[in-house]
mmCIF file of C-alpha atoms in Angstrom:
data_model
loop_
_atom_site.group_PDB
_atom_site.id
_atom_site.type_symbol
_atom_site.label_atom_id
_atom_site.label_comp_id
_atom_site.label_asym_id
_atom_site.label_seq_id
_atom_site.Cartn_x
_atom_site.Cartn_y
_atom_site.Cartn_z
ATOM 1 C CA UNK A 1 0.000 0.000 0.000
ATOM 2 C CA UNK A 2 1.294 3.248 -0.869
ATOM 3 C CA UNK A 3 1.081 6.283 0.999
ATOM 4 C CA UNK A 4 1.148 9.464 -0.011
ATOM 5 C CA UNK A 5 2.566 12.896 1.837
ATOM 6 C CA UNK A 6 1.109 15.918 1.094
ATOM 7 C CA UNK A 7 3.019 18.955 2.079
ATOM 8 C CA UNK A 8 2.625 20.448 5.599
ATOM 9 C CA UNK A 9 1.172 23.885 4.924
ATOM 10 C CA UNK A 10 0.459 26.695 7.874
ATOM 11 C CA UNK A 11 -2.782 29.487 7.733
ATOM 12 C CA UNK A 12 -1.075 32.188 9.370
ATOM 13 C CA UNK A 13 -0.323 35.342 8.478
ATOM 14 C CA UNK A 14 2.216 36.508 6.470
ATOM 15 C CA UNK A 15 4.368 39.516 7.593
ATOM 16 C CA UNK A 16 3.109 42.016 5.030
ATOM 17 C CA UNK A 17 -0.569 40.824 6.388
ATOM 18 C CA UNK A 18 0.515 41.327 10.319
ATOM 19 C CA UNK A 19 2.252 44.569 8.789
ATOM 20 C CA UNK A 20 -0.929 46.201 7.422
ATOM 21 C CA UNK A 21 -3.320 44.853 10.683
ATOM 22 C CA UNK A 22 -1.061 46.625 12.566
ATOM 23 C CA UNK A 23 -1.044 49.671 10.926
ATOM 24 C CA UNK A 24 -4.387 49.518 10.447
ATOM 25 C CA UNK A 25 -5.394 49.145 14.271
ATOM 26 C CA UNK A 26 -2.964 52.098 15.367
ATOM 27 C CA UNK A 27 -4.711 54.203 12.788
ATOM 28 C CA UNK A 28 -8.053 53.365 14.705
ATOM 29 C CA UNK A 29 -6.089 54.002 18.471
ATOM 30 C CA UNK A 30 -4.962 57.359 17.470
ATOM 31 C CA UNK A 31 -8.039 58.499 16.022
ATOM 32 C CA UNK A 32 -10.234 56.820 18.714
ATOM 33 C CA UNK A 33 -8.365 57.453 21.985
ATOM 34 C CA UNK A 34 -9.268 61.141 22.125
ATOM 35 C CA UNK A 35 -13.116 60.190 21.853
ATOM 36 C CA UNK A 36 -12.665 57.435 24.271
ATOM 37 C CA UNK A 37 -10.537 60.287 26.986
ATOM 38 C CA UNK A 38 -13.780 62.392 26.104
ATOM 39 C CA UNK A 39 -16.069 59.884 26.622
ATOM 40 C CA UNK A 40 -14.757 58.675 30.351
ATOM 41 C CA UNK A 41 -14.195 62.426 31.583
ATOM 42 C CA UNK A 42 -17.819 63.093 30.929
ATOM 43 C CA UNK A 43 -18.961 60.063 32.772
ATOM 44 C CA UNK A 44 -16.518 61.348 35.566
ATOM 45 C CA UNK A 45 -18.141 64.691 35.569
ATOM 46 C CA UNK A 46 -21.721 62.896 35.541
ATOM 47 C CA UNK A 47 -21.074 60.457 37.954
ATOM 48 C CA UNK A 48 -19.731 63.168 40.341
ATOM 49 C CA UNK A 49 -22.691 65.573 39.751
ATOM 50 C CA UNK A 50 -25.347 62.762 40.323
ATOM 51 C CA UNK A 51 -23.195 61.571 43.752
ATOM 52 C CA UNK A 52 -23.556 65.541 44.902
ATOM 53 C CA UNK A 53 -27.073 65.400 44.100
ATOM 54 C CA UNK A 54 -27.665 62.208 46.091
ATOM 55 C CA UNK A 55 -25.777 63.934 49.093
ATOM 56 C CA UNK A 56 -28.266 66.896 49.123
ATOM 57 C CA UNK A 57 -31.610 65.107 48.739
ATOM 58 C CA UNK A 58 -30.054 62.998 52.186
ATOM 59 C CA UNK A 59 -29.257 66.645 53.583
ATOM 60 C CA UNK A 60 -32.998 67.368 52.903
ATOM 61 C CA UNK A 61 -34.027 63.951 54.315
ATOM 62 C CA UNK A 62 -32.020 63.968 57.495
ATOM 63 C CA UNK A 63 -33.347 67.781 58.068
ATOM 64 C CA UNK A 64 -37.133 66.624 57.758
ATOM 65 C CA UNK A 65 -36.202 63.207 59.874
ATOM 66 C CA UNK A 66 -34.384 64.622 62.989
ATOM 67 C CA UNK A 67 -36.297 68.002 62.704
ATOM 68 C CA UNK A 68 -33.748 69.981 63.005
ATOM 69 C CA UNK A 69 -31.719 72.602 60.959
ATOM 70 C CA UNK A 70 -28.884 70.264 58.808
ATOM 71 C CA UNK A 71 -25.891 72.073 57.068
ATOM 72 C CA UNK A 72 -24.225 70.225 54.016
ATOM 73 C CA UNK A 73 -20.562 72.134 53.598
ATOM 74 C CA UNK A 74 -18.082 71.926 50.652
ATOM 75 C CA UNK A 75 -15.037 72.682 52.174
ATOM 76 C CA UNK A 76 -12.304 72.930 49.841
ATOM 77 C CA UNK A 77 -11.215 76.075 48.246
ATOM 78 C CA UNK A 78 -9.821 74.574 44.973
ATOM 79 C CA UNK A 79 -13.361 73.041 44.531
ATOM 80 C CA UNK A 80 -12.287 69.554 44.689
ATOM 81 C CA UNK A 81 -15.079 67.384 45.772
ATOM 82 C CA UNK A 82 -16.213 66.627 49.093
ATOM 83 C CA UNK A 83 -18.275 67.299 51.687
ATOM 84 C CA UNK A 84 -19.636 67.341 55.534
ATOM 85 C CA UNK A 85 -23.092 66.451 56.705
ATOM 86 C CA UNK A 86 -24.140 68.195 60.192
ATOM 87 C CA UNK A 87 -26.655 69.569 62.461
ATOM 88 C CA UNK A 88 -26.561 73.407 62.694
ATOM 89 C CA UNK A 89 -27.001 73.504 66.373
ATOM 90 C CA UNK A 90 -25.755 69.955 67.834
ATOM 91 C CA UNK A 91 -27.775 67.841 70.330
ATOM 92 C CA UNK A 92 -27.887 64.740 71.553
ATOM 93 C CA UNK A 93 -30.338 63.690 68.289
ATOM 94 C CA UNK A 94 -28.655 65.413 66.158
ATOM 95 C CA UNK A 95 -25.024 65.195 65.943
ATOM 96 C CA UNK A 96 -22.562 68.268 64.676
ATOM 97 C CA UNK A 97 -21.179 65.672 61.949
ATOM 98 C CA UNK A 98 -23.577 62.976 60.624
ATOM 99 C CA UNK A 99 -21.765 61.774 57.681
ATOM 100 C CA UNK A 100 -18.814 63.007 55.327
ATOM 101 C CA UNK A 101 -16.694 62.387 52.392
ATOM 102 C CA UNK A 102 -13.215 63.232 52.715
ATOM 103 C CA UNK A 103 -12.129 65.772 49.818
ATOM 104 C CA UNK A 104 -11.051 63.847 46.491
ATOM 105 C CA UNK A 105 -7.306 64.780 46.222
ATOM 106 C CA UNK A 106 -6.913 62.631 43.131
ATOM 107 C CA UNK A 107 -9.285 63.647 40.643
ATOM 108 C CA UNK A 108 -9.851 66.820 38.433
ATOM 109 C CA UNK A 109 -13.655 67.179 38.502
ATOM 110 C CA UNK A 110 -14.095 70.170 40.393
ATOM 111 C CA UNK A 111 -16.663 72.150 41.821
ATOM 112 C CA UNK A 112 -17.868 75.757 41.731
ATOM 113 C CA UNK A 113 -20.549 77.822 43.327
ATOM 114 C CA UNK A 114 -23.018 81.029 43.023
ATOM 115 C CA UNK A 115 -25.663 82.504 45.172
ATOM 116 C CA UNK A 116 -28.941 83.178 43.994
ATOM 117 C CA UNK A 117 -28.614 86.641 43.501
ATOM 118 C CA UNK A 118 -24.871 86.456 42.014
ATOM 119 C CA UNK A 119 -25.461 83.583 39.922
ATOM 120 C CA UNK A 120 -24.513 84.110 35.963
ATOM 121 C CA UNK A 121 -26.595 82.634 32.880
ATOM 122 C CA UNK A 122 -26.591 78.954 32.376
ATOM 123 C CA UNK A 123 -24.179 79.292 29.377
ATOM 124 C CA UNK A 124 -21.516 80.818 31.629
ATOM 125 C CA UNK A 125 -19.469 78.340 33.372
ATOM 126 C CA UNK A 126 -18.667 79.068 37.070
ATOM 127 C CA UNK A 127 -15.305 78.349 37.714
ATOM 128 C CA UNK A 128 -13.929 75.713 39.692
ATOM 129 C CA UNK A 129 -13.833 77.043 43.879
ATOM 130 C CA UNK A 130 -15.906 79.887 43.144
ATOM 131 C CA UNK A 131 -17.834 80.876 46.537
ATOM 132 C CA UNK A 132 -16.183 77.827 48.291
ATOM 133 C CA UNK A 133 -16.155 76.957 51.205
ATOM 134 C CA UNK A 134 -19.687 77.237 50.233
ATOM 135 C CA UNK A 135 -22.990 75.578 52.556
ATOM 136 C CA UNK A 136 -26.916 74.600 51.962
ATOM 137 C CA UNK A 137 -29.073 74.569 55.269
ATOM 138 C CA UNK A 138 -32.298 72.841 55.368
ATOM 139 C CA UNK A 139 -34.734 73.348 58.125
ATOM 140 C CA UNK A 140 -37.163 71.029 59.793
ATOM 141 C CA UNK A 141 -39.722 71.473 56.902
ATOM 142 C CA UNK A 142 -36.758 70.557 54.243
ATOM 143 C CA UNK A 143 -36.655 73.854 52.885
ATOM 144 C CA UNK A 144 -33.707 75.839 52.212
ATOM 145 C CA UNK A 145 -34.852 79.367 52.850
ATOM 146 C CA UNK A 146 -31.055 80.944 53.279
ATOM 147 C CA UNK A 147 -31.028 80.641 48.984
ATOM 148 C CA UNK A 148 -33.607 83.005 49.037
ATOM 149 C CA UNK A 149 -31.397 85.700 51.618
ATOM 150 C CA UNK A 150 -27.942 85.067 49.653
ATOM 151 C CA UNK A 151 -26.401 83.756 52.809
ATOM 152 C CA UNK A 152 -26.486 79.691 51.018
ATOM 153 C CA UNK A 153 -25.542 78.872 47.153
ATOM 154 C CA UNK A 154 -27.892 78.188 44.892
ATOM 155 C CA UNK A 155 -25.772 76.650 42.052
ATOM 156 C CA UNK A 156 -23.167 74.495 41.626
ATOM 157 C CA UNK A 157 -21.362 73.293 38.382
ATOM 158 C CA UNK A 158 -19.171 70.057 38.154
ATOM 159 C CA UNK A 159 -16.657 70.870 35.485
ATOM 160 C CA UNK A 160 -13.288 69.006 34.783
ATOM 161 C CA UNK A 161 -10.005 71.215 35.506
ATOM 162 C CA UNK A 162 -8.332 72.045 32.517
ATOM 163 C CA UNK A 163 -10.383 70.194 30.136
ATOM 164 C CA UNK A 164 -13.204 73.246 29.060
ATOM 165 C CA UNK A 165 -14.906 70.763 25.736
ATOM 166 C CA UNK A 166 -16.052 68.679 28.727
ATOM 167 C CA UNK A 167 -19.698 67.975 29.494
ATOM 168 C CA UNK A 168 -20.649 70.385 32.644
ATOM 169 C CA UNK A 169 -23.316 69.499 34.725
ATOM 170 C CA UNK A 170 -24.729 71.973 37.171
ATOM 171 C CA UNK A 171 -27.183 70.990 40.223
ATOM 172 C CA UNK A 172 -29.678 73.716 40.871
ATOM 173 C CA UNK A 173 -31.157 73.765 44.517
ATOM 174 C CA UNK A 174 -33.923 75.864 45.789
ATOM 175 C CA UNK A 175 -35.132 77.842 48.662
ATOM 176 C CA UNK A 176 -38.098 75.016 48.648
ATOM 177 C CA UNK A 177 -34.968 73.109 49.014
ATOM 178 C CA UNK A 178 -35.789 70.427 46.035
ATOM 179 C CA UNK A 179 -32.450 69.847 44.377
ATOM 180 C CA UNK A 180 -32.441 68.708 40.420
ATOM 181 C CA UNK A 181 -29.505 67.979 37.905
ATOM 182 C CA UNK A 182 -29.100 69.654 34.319
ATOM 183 C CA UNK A 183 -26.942 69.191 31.750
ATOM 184 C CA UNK A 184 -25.582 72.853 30.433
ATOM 185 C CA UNK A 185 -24.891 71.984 26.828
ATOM 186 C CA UNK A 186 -28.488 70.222 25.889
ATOM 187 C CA UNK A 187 -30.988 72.320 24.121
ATOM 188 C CA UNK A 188 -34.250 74.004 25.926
ATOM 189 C CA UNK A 189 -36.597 71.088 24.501
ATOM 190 C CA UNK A 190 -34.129 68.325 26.335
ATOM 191 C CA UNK A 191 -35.516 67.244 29.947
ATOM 192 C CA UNK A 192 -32.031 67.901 31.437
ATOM 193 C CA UNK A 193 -32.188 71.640 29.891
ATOM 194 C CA UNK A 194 -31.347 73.954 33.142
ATOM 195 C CA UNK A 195 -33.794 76.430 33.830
#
């Protein structure tokens, strides 16, 4: 019986393939790295925005639950973000310091501030420390009626240092004290459209 022996043959690539694959794929990193930077600084800056948000609506809760004036303050002066969660006058229900988050050292969202009657146009960015340290106080009812007398802010915007083409969010709270999230660059017709 005769056998036969067909050659041995490999389906690789060749180098001029491998060449052009990878030439092709660090065509698509350089021009997609910049989007994808974009993309996770915005998330960052939303993420952040929608943490601060959280934090006042608890403000407003604890306020309404130990009934009893409840001061959220953003410390830092460079507008990096954190914050301290305390009763206005301390008592044995309600403690000077309730909760906190130490400030974030390591990122470059940032914070700024206005007061109600200081605060510019939506389209203007506030920049990053503005009015800090800066402080909301609720009262019993939940209400935030030092807005309304320029002694609290009214405004904040989350911005990323240095980076001005990313997305700003801005968290508007009232002297009703009901806190809401908006987006700065949507259009008026957009449900996150700040008003």
């Amino acid at each position: 019986m005769l056998t036969r022996h067909f050659p041995m043959y490999s389906h690789g690539l060749t180098l001029t393939e491998l060449l052009i694959v990878l030439t092709l794929s660090s065509i698509l990193l350089a021009i997609g790295a910049p989007a994808l930077a974009q993309w996770v600084r915005d998330i960052e800056v939303r993420s952040n925005a929608s943490s601060l948000l959280a934090v006042l609506h608890a403000a407003r809760t604890e306020a309404v639950t130990r009934n009893a004036w409840v001061r959220l303050q953003l410390r830092d002066t460079q507008g990096r973000p954190g914050w301290q969660l305390g009763c206005v006058q301390p008592t044995a229900r309600c403690p000077s310091l309730i909760r906190q988050q130490a400030t974030d050292q390591g990122t470059a969202v940032r914070w700024g501030a206005a007061l109600l009657s200081a605060m510019p146009p939506i389209h203007t960015a506030i920049a990053a420390g503005a009015n800090f340290p800066a402080a909301i106080r609720f009262d019993a009812t939940g209400a935030a009626p030092n807005i309304a007398t320029g002694d609290d802010i009214a405004r904040i915007d989350i911005t990323y240092n240095g980076e001005p083409t990313t997305r700003r969010m801005v968290v508007m709270v009232s002297a009703q004290g009901m806190a809401r999230l908006c987006d700065a660059s949507v259009s008026n017709t957009h449900p996150m459209f700040c008003n």
